[in-house]
PDB file of C-alpha atoms in Angstrom:
ATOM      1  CA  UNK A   1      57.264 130.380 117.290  1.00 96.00           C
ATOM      2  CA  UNK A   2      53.562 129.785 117.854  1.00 98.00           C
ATOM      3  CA  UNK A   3      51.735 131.980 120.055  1.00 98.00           C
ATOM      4  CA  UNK A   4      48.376 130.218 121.075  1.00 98.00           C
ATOM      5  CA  UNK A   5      45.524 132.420 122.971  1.00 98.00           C
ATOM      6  CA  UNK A   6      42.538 130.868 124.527  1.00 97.00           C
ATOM      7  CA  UNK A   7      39.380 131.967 122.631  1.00 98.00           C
ATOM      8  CA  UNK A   8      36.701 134.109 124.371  1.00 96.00           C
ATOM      9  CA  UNK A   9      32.808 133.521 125.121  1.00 93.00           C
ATOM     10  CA  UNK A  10      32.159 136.799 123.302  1.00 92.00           C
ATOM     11  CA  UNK A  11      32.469 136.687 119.623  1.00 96.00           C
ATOM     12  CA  UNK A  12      31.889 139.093 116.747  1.00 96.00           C
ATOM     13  CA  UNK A  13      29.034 138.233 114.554  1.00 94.00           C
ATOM     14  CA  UNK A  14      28.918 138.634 111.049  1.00 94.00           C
ATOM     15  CA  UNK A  15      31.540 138.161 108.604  1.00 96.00           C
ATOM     16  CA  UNK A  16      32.261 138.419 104.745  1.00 97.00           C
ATOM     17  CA  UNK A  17      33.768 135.035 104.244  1.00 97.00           C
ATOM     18  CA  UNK A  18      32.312 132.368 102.628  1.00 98.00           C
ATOM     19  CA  UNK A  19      30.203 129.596 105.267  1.00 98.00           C
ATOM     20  CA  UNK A  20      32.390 127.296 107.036  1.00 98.00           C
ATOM     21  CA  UNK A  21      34.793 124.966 105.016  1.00 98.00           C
ATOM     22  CA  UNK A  22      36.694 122.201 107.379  1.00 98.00           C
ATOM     23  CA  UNK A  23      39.584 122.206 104.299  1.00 98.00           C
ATOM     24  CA  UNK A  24      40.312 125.759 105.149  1.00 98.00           C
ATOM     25  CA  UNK A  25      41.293 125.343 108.876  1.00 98.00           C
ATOM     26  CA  UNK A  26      44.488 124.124 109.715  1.00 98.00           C
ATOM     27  CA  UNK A  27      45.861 121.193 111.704  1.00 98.00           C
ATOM     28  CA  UNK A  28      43.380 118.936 109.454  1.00 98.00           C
ATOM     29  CA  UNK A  29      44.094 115.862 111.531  1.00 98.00           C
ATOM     30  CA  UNK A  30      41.382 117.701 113.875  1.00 99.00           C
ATOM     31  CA  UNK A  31      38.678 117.644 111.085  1.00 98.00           C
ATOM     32  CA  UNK A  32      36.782 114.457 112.023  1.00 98.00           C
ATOM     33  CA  UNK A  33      36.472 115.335 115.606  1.00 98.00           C
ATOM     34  CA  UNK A  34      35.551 119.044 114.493  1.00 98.00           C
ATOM     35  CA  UNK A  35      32.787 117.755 112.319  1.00 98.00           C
ATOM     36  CA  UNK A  36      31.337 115.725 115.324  1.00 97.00           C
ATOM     37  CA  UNK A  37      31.412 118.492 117.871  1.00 97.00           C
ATOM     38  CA  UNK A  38      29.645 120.731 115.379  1.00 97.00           C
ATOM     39  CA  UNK A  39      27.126 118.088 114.506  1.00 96.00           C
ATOM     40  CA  UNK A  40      26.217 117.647 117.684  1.00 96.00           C
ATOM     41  CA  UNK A  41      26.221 121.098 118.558  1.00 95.00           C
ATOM     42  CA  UNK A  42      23.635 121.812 115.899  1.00 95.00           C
ATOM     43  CA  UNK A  43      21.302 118.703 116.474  1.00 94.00           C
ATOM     44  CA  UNK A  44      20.525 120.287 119.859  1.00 93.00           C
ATOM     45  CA  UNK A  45      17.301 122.633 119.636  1.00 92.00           C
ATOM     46  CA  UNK A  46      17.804 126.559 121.251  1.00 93.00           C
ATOM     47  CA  UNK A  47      16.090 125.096 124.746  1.00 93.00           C
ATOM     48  CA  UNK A  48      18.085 122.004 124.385  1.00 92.00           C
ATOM     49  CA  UNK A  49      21.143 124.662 124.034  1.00 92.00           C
ATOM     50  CA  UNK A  50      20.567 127.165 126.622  1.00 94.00           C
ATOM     51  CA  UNK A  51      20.280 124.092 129.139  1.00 92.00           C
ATOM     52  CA  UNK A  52      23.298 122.106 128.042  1.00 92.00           C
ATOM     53  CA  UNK A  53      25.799 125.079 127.804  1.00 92.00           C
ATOM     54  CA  UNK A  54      24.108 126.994 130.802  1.00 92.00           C
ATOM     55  CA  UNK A  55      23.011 129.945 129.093  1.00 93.00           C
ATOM     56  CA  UNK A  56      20.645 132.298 130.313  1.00 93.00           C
ATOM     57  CA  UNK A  57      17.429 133.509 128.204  1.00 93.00           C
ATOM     58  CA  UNK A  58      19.191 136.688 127.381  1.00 93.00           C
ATOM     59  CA  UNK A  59      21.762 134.555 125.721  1.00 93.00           C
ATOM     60  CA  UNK A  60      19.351 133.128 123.513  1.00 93.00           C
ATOM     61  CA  UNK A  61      20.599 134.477 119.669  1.00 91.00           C
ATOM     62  CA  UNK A  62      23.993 132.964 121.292  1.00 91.00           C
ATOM     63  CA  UNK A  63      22.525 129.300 120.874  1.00 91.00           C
ATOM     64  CA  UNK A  64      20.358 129.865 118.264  1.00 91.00           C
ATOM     65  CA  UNK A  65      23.530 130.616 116.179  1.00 91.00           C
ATOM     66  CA  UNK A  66      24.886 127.037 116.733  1.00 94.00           C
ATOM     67  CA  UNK A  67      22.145 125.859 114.714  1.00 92.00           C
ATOM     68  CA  UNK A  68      23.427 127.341 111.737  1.00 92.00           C
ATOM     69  CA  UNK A  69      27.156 127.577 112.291  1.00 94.00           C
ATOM     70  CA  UNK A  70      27.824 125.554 109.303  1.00 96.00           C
ATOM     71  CA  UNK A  71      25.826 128.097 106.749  1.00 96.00           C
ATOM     72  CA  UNK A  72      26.918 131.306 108.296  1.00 96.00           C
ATOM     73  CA  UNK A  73      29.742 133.765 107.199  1.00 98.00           C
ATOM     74  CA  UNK A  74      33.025 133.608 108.078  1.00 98.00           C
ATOM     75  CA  UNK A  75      35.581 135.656 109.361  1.00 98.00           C
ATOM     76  CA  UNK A  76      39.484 135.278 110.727  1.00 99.00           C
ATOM     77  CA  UNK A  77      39.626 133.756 113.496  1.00 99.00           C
ATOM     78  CA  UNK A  78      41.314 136.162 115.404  1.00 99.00           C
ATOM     79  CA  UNK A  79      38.653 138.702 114.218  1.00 98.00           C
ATOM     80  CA  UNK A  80      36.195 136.691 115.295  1.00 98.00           C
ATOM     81  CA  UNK A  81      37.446 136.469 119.094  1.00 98.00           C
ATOM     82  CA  UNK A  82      36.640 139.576 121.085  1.00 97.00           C
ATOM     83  CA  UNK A  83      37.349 140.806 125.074  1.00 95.00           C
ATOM     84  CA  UNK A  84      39.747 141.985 126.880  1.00 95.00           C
ATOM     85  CA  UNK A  85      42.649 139.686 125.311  1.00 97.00           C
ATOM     86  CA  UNK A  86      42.055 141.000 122.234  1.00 98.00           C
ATOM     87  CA  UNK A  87      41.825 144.670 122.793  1.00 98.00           C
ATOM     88  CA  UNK A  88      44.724 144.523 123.794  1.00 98.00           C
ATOM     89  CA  UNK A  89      46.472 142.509 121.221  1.00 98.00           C
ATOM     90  CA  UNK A  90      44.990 145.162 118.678  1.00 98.00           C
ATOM     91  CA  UNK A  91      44.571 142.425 115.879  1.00 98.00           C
ATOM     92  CA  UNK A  92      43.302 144.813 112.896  1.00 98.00           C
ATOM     93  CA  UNK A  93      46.703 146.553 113.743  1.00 98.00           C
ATOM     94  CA  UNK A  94      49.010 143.761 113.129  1.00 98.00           C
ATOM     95  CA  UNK A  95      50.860 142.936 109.922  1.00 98.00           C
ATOM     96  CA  UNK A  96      50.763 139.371 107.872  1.00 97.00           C
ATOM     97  CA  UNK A  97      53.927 138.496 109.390  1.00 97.00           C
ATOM     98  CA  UNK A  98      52.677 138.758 113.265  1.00 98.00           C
ATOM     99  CA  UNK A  99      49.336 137.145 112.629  1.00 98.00           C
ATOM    100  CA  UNK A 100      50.976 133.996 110.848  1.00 97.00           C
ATOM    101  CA  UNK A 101      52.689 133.570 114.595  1.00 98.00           C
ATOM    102  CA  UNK A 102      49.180 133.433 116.291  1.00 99.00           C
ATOM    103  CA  UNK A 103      46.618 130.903 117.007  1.00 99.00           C
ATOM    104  CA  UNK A 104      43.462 130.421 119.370  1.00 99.00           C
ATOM    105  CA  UNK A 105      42.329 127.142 121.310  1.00 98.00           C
ATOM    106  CA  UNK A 106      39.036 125.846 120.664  1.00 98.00           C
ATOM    107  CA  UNK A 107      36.492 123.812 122.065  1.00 98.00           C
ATOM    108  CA  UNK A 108      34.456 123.064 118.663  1.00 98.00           C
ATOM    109  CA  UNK A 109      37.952 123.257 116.601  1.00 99.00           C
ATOM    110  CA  UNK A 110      40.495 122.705 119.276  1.00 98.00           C
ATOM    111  CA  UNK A 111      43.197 124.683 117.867  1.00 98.00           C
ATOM    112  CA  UNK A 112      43.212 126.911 114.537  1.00 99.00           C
ATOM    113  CA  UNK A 113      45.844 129.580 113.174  1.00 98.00           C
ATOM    114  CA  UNK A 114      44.635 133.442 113.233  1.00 98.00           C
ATOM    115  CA  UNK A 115      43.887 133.735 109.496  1.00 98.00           C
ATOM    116  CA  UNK A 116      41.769 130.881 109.645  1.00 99.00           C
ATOM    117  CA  UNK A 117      38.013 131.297 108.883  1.00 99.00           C
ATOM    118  CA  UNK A 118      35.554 130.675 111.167  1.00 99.00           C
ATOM    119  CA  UNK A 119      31.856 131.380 111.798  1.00 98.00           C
ATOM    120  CA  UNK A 120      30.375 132.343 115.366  1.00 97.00           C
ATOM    121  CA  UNK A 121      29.040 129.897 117.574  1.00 96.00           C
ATOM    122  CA  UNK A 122      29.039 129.342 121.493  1.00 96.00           C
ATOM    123  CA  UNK A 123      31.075 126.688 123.162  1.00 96.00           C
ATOM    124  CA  UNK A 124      33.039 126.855 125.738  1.00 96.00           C
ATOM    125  CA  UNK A 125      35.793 123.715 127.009  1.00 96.00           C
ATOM    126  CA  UNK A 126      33.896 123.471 130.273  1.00 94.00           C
ATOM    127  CA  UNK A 127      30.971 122.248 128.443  1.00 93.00           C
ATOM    128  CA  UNK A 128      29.414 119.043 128.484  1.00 93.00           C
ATOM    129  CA  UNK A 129      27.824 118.628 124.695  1.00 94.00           C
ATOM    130  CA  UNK A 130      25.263 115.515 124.836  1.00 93.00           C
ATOM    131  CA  UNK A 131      25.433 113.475 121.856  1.00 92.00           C
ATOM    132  CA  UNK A 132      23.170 113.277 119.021  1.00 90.00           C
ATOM    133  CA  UNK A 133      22.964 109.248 119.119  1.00 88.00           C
ATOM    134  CA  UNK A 134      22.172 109.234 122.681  1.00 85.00           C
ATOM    135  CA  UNK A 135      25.335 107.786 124.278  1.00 86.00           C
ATOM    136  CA  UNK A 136      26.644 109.269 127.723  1.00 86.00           C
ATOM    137  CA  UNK A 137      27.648 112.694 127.524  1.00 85.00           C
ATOM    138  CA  UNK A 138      31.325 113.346 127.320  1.00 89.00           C
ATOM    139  CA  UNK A 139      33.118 116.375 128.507  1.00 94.00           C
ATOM    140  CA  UNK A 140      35.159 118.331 126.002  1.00 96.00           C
ATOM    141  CA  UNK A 141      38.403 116.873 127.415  1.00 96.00           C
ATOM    142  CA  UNK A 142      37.147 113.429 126.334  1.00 95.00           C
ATOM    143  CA  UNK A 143      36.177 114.324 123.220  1.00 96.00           C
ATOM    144  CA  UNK A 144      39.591 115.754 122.242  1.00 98.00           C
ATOM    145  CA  UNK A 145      41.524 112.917 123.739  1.00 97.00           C
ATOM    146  CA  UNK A 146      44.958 113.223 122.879  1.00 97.00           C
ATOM    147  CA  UNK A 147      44.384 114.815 119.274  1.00 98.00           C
ATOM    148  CA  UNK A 148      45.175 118.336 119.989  1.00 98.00           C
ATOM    149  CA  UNK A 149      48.516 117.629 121.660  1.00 97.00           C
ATOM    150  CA  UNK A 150      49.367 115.360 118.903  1.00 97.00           C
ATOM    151  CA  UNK A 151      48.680 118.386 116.282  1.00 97.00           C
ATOM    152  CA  UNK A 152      50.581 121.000 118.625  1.00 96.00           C
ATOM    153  CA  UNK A 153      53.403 118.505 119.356  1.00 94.00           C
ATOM    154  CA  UNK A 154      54.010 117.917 115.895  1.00 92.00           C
ATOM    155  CA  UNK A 155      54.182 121.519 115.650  1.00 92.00           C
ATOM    156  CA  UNK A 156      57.268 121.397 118.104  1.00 87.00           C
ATOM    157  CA  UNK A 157      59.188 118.454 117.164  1.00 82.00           C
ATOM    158  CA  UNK A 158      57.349 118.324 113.053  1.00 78.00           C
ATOM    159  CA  UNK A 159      58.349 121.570 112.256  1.00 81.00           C
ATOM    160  CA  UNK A 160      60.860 123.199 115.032  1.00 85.00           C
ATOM    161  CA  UNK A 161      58.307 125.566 115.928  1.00 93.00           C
ATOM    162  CA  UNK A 162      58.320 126.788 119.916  1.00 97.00           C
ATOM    163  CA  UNK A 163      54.640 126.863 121.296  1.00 98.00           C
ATOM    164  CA  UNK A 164      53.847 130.178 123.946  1.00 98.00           C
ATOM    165  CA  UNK A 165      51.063 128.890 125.409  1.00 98.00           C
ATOM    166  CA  UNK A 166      48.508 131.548 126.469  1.00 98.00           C
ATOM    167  CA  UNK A 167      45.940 129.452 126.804  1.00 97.00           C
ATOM    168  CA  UNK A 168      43.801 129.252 130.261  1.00 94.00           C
ATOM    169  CA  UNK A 169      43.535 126.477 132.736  1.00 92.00           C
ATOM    170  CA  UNK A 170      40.552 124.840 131.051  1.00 95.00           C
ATOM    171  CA  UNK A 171      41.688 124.679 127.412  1.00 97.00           C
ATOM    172  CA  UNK A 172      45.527 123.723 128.305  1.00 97.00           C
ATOM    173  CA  UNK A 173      43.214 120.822 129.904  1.00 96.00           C
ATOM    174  CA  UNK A 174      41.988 120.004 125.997  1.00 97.00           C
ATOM    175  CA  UNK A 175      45.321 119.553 124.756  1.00 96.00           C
ATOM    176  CA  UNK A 176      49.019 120.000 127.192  1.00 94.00           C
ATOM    177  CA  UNK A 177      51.829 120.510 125.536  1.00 95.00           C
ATOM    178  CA  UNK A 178      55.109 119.362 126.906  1.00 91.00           C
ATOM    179  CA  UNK A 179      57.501 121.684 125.910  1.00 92.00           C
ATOM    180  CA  UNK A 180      55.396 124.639 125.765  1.00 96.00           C
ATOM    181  CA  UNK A 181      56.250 128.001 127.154  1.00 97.00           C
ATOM    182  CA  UNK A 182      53.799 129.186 129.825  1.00 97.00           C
ATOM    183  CA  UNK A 183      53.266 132.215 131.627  1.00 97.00           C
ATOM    184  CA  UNK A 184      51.891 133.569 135.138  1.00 95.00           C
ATOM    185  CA  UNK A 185      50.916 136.779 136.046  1.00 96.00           C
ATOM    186  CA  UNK A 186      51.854 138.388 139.010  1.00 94.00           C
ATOM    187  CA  UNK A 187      50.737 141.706 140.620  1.00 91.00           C
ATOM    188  CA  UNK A 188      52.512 143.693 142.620  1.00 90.00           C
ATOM    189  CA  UNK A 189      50.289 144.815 145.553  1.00 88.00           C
ATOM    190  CA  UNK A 190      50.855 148.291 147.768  1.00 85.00           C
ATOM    191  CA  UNK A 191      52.611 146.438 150.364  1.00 86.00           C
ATOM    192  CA  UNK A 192      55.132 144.877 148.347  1.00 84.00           C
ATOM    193  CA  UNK A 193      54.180 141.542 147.979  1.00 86.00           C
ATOM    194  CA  UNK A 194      52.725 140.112 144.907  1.00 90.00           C
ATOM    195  CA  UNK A 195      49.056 138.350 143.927  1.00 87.00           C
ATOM    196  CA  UNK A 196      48.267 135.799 141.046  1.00 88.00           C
ATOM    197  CA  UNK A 197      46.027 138.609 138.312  1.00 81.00           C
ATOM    198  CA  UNK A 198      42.873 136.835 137.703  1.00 78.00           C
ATOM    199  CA  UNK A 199      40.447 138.765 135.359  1.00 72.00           C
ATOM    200  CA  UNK A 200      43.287 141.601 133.984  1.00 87.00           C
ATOM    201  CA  UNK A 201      45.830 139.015 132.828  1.00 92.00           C
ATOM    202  CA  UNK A 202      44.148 138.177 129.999  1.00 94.00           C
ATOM    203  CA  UNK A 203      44.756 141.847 128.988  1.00 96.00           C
ATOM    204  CA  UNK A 204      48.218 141.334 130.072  1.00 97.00           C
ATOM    205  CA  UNK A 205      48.993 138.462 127.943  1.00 97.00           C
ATOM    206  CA  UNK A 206      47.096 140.232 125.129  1.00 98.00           C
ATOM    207  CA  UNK A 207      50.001 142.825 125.604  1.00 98.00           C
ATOM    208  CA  UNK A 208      52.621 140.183 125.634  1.00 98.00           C
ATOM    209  CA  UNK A 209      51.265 137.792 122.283  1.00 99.00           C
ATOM    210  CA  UNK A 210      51.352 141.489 120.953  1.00 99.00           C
ATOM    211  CA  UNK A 211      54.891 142.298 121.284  1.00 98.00           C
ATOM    212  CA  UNK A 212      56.042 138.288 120.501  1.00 98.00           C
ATOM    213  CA  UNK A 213      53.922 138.771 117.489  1.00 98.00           C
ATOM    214  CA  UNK A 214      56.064 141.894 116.607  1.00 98.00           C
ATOM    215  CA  UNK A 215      59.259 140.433 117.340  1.00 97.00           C
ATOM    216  CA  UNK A 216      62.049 141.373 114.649  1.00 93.00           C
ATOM    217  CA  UNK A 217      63.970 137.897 116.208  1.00 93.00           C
ATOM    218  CA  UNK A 218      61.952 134.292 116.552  1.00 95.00           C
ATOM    219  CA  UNK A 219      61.641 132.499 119.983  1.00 96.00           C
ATOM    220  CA  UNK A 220      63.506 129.187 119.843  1.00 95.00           C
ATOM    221  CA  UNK A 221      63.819 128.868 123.826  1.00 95.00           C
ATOM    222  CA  UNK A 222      62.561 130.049 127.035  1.00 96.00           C
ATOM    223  CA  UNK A 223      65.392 132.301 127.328  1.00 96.00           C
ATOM    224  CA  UNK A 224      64.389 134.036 123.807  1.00 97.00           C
ATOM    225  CA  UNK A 225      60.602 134.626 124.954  1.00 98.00           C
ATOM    226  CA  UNK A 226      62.207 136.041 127.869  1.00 97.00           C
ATOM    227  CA  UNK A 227      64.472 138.741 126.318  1.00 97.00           C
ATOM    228  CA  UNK A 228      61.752 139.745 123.650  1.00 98.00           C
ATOM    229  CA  UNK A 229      59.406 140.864 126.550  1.00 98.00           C
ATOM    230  CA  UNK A 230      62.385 142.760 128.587  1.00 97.00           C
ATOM    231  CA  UNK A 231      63.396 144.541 125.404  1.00 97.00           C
ATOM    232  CA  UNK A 232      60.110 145.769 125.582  1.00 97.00           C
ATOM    233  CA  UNK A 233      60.209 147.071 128.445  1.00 97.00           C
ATOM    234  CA  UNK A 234      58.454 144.030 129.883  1.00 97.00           C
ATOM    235  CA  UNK A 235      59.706 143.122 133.734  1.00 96.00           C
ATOM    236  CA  UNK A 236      59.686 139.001 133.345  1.00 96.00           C
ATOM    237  CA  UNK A 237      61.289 136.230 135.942  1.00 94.00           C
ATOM    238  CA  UNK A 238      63.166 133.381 134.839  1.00 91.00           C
ATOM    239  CA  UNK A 239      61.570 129.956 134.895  1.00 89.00           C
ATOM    240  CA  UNK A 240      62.549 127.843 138.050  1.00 86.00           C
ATOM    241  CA  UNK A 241      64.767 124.788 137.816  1.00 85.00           C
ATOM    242  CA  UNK A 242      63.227 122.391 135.464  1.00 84.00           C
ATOM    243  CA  UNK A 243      60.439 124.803 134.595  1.00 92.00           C
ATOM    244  CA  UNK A 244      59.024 126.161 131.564  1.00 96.00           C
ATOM    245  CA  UNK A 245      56.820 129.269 133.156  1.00 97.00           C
ATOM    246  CA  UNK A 246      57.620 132.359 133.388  1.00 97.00           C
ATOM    247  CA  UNK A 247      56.753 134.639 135.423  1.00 96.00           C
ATOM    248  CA  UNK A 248      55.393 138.565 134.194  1.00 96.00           C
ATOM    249  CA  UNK A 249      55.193 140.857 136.636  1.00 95.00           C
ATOM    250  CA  UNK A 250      52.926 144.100 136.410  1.00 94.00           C
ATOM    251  CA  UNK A 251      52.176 147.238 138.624  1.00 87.00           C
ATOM    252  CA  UNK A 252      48.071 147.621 138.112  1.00 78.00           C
TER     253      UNK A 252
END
């Protein structure tokens, strides 16, 4: 199984890996389209940056990295990401064999594995990136086109592989996958009834690509993602006919 997490606008900075190499990252049919994000993405100037990715002032040394993401250090991927996701998942904590399972949505890479090395840089898939030659500027979704389901369907029918995706709304946008696993959060309120978690369920799904990530047995179906999480003391509803959510249900 492939557990995918959407990536976070807060990112560690540093790294001890050598500067960005696009042979390193995997799913290399995504490497021409990488290279032109990136390009553009360092042609624009920090004022040209702050405005285009609506950045504040204080945000500054955020686009003043882009300008250099291509000579910077390196790091995991999965180091690099940072919030309330990945506190939860507890990265640094994992073994080989949990991180291999892991990947993170991208807007400037669209999808790469945990282990893969990345540099920081500020993105995000909502983001309209003008391009350097001076054509109409194309959302994120456009840019992608259809190459990061390709990549992740090949993943499922390629190499047998089911996808969890974790992803939020805007980056399943980039890149649906058919036959992908999703899941909802729902809280259960004092009165009984439950509300769709909003800001906390990214800590909740960090919990959940946690214990997937952990799993003695692989995910093949639905039904196997399912009985992970309730082993694990999880409480998690069925999908509804011809559905592929499911639904995890928390007391905050």
């Amino acid at each position: 199984m492939l557990i995918i997490l959407p990536p976070s606008e807060t990112k560690a900075h540093g790294g001890d890996g050598a500067p960005l190499d696009y042979t390193t990252l995997s799913f290399t049919e995504l490497t021409d389209i990488r290279k032109d994000i990136a390009a553009d993405l360092q042609a624009l100037d920090v004022d040209e940056a702050l405005a285009a990715l609506k950045l504040s002032e204080k945000l500054r040394p955020e686009a003043e990295s882009n300008q250099s993401l291509e000579a910077s250090p390196t790091m995991p991927a999965i180091y690099r990401y940072t919030g309330v996701l990945y506190d939860a998942l507890d990265a640094p904590s994992l073994p080989r064999e949990a991180l291999e399972r892991l990947a993170v949505g991208s807007a400037l890479f669209g999808v790469v594995r945990a282990t893969d090395p990345i540099p920081h840089y500020r993105l995000s898939g909502g983001s309209k990136l003008p391009a350097r030659d001076g054509s109409p500027t194309p959302t994120m979704k456009k840019r992608w086109g259809t190459a990061i389901t390709d990549a992740l369907t090949n993943v499922c029918d390629g190499e047998g592989e089911l996808i969890i995706d974790l992803r939020s709304g805007t980056y399943q946008t980039l890149g649906k996958v058919k036959d992908a696993v999703t899941v909802r959060v729902e809280a259960i309120q004092p009165d009984g009834s439950r509300k769709v978690v909003s800001h906390f369920n990214k800590h909740y799904k960090g919990e959940l690509a946690r214990v997937l990530a952990l799993s003695g047995e692989d995910a093949h179906s639905i039904e196997d993602v399912e009985a992970i999480a309730t082993s694990a003391g999880m409480t998690v509803e069925g999908p509804k006919a011809g559905s592929l959510e499911l639904t995890l249900v928390v007391t905050p």
